[in-house]
Short mmCIF file of C-alpha atoms in Angstrom, two decimals:
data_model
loop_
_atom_site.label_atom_id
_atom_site.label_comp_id
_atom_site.label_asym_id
_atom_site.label_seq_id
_atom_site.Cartn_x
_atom_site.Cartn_y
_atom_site.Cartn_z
CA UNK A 28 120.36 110.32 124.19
CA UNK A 29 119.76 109.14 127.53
CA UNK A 30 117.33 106.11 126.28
CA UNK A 31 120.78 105.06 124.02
CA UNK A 32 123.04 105.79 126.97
CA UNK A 33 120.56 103.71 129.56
CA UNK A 34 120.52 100.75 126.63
CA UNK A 35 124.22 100.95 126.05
CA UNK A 36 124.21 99.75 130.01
CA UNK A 37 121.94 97.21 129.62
CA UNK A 38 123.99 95.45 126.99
CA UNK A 39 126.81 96.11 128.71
CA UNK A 40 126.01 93.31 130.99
CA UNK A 41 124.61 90.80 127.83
CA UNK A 42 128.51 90.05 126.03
CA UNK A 43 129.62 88.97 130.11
CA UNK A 44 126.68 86.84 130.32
CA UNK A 45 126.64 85.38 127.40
CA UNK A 46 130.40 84.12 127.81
CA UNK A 47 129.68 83.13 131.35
CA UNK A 48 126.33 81.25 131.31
CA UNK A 49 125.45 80.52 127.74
CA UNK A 50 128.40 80.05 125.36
CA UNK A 51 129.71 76.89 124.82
CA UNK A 52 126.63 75.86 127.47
CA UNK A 53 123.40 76.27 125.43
CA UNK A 54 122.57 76.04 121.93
CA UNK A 55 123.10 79.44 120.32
CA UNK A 56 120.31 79.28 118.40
CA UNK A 57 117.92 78.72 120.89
CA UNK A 58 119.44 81.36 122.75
CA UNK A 59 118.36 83.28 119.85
CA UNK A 60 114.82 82.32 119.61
CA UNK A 61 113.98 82.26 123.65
CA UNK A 62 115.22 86.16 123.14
CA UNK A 63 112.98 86.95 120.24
CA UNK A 64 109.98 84.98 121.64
CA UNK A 65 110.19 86.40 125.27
CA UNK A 66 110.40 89.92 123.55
CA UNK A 67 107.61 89.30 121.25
CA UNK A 68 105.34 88.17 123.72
CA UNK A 69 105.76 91.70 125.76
CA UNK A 70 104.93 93.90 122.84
CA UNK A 71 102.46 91.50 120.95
CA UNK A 72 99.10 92.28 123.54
CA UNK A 73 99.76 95.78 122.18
CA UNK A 74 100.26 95.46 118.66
CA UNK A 75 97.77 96.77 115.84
CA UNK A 76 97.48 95.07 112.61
CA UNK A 77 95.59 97.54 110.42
CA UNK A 78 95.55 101.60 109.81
CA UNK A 79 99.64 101.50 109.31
CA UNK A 80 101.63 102.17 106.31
CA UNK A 81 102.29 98.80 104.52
CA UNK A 82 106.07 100.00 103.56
CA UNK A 83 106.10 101.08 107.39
CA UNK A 84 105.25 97.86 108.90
CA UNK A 85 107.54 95.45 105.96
CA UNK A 86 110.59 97.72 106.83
CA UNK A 87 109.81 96.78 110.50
CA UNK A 88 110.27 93.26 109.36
CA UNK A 89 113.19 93.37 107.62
CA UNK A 90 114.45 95.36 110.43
CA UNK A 91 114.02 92.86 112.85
CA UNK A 92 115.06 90.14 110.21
CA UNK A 93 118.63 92.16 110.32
CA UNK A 94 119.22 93.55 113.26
CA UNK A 95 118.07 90.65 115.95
CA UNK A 96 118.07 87.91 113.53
CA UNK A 97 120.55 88.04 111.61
CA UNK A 98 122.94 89.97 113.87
CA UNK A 99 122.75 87.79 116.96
CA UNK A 100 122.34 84.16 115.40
CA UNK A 101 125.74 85.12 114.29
CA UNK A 102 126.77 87.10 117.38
CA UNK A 103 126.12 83.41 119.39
CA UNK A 104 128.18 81.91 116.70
CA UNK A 105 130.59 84.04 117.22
CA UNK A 106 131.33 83.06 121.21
CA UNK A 107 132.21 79.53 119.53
CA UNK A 108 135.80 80.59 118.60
CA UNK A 109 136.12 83.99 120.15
CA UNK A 110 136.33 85.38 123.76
CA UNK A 111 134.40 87.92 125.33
CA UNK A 112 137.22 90.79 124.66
CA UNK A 113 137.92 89.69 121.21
CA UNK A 114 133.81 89.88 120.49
CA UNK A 115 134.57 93.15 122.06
CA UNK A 116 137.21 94.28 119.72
CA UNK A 117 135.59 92.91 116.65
CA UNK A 118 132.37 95.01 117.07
CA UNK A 119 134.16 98.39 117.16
CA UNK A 120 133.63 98.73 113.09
CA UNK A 121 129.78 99.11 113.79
CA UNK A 122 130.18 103.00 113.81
CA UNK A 123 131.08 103.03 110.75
CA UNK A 124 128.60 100.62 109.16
CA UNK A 125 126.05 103.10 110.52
CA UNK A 126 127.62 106.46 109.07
CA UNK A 127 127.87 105.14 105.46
CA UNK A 128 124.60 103.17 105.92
CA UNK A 129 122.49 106.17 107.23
CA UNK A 130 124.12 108.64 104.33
CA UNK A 131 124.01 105.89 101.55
CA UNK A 132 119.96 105.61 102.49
CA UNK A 133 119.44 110.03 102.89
CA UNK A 134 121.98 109.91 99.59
CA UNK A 135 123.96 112.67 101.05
CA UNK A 136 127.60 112.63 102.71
CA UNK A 137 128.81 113.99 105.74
CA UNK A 138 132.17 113.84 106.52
CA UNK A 139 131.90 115.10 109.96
CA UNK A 140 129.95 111.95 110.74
CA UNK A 141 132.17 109.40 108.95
CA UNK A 142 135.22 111.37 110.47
CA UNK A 143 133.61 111.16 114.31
CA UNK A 144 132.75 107.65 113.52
CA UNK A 145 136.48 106.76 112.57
CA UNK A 146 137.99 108.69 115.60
CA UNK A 147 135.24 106.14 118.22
CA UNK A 148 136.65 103.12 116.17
CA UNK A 149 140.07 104.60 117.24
CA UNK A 150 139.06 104.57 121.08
CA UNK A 151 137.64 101.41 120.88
CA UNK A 152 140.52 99.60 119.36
CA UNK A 153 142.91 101.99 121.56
CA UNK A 154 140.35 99.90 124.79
CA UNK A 155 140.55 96.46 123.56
CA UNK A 156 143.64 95.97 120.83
CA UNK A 157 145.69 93.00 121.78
CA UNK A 158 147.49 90.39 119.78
CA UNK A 159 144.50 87.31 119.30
CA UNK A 160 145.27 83.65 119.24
CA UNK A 161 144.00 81.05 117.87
CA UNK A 162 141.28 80.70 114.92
CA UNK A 163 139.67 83.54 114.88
CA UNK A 164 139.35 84.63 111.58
CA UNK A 165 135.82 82.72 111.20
CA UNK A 166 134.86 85.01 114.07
CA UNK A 167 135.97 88.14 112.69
CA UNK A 168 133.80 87.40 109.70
CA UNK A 169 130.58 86.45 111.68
CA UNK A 170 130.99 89.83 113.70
CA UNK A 171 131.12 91.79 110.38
CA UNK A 172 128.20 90.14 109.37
CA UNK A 173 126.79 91.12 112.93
CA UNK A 174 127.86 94.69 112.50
CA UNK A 175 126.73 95.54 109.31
CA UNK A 176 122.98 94.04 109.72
CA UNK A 177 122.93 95.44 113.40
CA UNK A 178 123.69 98.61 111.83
CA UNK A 179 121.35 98.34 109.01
CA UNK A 180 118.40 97.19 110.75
CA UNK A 181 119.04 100.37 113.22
CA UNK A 182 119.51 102.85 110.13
CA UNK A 183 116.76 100.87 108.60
CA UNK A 184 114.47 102.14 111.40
CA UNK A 185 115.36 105.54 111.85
CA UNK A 186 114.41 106.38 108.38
CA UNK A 187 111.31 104.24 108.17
CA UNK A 188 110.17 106.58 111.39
CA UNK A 189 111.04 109.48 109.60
CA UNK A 190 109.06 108.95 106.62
CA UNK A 191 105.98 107.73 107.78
CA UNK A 192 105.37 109.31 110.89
CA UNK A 193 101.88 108.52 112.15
CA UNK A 194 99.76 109.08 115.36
CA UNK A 195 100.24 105.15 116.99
CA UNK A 196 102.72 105.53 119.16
CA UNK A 197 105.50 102.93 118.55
CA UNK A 198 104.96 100.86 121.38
CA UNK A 199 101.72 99.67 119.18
CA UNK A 200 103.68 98.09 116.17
CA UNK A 201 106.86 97.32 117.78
CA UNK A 202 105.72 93.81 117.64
CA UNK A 203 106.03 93.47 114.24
CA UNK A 204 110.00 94.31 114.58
CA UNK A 205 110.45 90.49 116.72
CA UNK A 206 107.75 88.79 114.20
CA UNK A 207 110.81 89.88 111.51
CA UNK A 208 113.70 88.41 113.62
CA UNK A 209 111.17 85.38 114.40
CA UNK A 210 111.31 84.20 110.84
CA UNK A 211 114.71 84.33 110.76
CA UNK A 212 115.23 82.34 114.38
CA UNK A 213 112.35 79.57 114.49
CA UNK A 214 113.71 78.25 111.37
CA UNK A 215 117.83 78.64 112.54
CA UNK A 216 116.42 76.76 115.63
CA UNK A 217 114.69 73.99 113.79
CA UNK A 218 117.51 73.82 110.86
CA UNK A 219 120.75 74.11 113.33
CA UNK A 220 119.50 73.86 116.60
CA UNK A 221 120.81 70.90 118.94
CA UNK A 222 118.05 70.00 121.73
CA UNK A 223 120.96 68.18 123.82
CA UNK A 224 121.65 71.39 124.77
CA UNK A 225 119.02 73.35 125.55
CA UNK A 226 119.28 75.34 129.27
CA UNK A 227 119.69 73.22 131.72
CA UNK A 228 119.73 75.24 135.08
CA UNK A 229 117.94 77.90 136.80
CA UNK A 230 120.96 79.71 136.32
CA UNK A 231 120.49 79.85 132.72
CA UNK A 232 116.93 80.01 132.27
CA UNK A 233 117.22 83.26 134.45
CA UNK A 234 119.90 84.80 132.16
CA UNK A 235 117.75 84.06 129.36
CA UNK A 236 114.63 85.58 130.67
CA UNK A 237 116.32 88.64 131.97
CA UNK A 238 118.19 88.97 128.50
CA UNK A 239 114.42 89.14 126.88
CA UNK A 240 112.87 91.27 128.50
CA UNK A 241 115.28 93.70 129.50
CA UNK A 242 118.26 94.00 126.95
CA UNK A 243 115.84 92.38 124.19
CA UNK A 244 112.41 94.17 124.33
CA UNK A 245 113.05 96.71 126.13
CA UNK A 246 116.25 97.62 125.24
CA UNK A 247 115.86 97.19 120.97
CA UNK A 248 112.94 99.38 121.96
CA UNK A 249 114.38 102.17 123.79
CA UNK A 250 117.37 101.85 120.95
CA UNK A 251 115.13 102.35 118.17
CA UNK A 252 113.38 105.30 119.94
CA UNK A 253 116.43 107.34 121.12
CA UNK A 254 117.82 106.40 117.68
CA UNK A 255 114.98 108.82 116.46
CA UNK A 256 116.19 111.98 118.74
CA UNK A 257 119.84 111.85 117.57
CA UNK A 258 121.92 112.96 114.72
CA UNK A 259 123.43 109.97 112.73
CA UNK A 260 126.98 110.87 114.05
CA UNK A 261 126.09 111.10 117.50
CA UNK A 262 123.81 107.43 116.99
CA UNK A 263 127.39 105.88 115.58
CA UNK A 264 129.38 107.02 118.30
CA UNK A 265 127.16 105.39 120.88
CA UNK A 266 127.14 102.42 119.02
CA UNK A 267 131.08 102.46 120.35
CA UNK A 268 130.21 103.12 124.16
CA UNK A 269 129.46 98.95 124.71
CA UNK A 270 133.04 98.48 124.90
CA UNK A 271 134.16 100.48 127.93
CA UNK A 272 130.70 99.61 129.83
CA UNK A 273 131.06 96.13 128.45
CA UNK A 274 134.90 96.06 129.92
CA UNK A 275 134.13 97.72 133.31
CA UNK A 276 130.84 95.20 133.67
CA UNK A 277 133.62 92.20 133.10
CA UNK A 278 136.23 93.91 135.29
CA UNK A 279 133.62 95.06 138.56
CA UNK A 280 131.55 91.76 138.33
CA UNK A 281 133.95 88.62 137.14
CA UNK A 282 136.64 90.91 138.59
CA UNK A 283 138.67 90.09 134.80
CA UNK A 284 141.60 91.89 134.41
CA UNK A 285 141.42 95.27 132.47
CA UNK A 286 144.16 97.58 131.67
CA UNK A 287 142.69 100.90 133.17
CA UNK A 288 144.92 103.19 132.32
CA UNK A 289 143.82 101.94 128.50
CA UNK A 290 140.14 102.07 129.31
CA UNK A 291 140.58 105.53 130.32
CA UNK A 292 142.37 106.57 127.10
CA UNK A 293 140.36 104.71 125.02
CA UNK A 294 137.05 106.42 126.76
CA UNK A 295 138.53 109.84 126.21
CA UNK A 296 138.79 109.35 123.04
CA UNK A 297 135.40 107.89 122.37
CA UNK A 298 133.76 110.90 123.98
CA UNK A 299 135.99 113.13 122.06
CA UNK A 300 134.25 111.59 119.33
CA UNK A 301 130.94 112.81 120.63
CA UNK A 302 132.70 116.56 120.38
CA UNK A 303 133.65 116.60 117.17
CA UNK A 304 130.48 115.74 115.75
CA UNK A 305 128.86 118.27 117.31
CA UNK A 306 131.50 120.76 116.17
CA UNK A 307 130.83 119.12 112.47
CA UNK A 308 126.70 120.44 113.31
CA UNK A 309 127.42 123.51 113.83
CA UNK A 310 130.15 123.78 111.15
CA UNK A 311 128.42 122.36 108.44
#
């Protein structure tokens, strides 16, 4: 838990810069690609290409392919039409995505998940719900797009780990997971992309940089290996703990205003979550 909780920080900080320096500012799908390259480049110098499982090292494709690819080429599209609290509010379903994805994959059930999963949705919504304005309903449907291949390429992983454990450690073929999202990007960029507006400032080349190598390669990193040390429930509940750190992050540094007395409730609730699906453990 404590490499999900120290990731769950680190992207805390990526929806407030994103709004701030990049939406709106620089083309979302280079955004996209600068991320995956940057984080490629870190883990490439130790990557092995032989002596894995072939299914191991394809699902680490696809993986990447869904959950950076896919998920944040429309998570950048998303800024577009939405703010940062309404990105916020739309991401609270990802819990959920990863309960029924994780059981669909084991072919099992478990209510206590689903059930813990439902009550962080509640929390989250209980944070961020406000009426929205404006046309958001494109950006609802990018985000659910975002959620669902965020939380498959996460689920995606977990089992792949699980079923073909070997003795590299996964710092070795980690690379492969940003050669996955890189087929996606490169060809978004060169499709989509608009080279008028490509970073233009220090400013945003340093957001950029700091966004791939931290909350890129090292945080889809530490994600995928404290996803590994977790129960499913306990991995869709802290999928929900971005929007309270992602709130307080907005409200301490861009001093936005944030109904704390709503944050609070909305936290409780979210780590109430956490309880019950423990109690479902030792229940079931």
């Amino acid at each position: 838990m404590p490499y999900l909780l120290i990731v769950t920080l680190l992207w805390a900080f990526s929806f407030s810069l994103i709004g701030e320096y990049l939406a709106g500012q620089v083309d979302s799908d280079f955004a996209v690609l600068a991320r995956v390259v940057i984080a490629a480049l870190v883990f490439l110098p130790f990557t092995v290409w032989r002596g894995l499982p072939g299914r191991l090292l394809a699902g680490f494709w696809l993986a990447g392919a869904l959950q950076f690819g896919v998920t944040y080429l429309c998570l950048y599209r998303s800024f577009s039409v939405l703010t940062v609290p309404e990105v916020l509010l739309f991401t609270v379903l990802t819990p959920i995505y990863v309960t029924l994805l994780d059981d669909a994959l084991a072919r099992r059930f478990n209510p206590w998940a689903l059930l813990a999963a439902v009550v962080a949705v509640g929390g989250g919504a209980i944070i961020r719900f406000k009426p929205l304005e404006g046309d958001y309903l494109l950006g609802f449907l990018l985000l659910q797009l975002a959620n669902a291949t965020f939380a498959a390429g996460q689920v995606l992983c977990r089992q792949l780990l699980a079923r073909y454990p070997v003795e590299q450690p996964l710092q070795r073929y980690f690379g492969h997971f940003f050669l996955g999202a890189l087929v996606l990007a490169l060809p978004s960029f060169l499709l989509f992309g608009n080279p008028a507006k490509l970073p233009h400032t220090a400013v945003q080349w340093g957001v950029l940089l700091w966004m791939g190598l931290f909350a890129t390669a090292l945080g889809m990193f530490w994600w995928v290996k404290g996803s590994t040390r977790v129960n499913a429930g306990t991995l869709a509940v802290l999928n929900e703990l971005h929007v309270p750190a992602g709130l307080l992050v907005n409200l301490l540094i861009w001093n936005r205003d944030a109904d704390l007395p709503r944050l609070a409730a909305g936290g409780a609730v979210i780590l109430a979550s956490l309880w019950l699906n423990r109690l479902g453990r030792r229940l079931a």
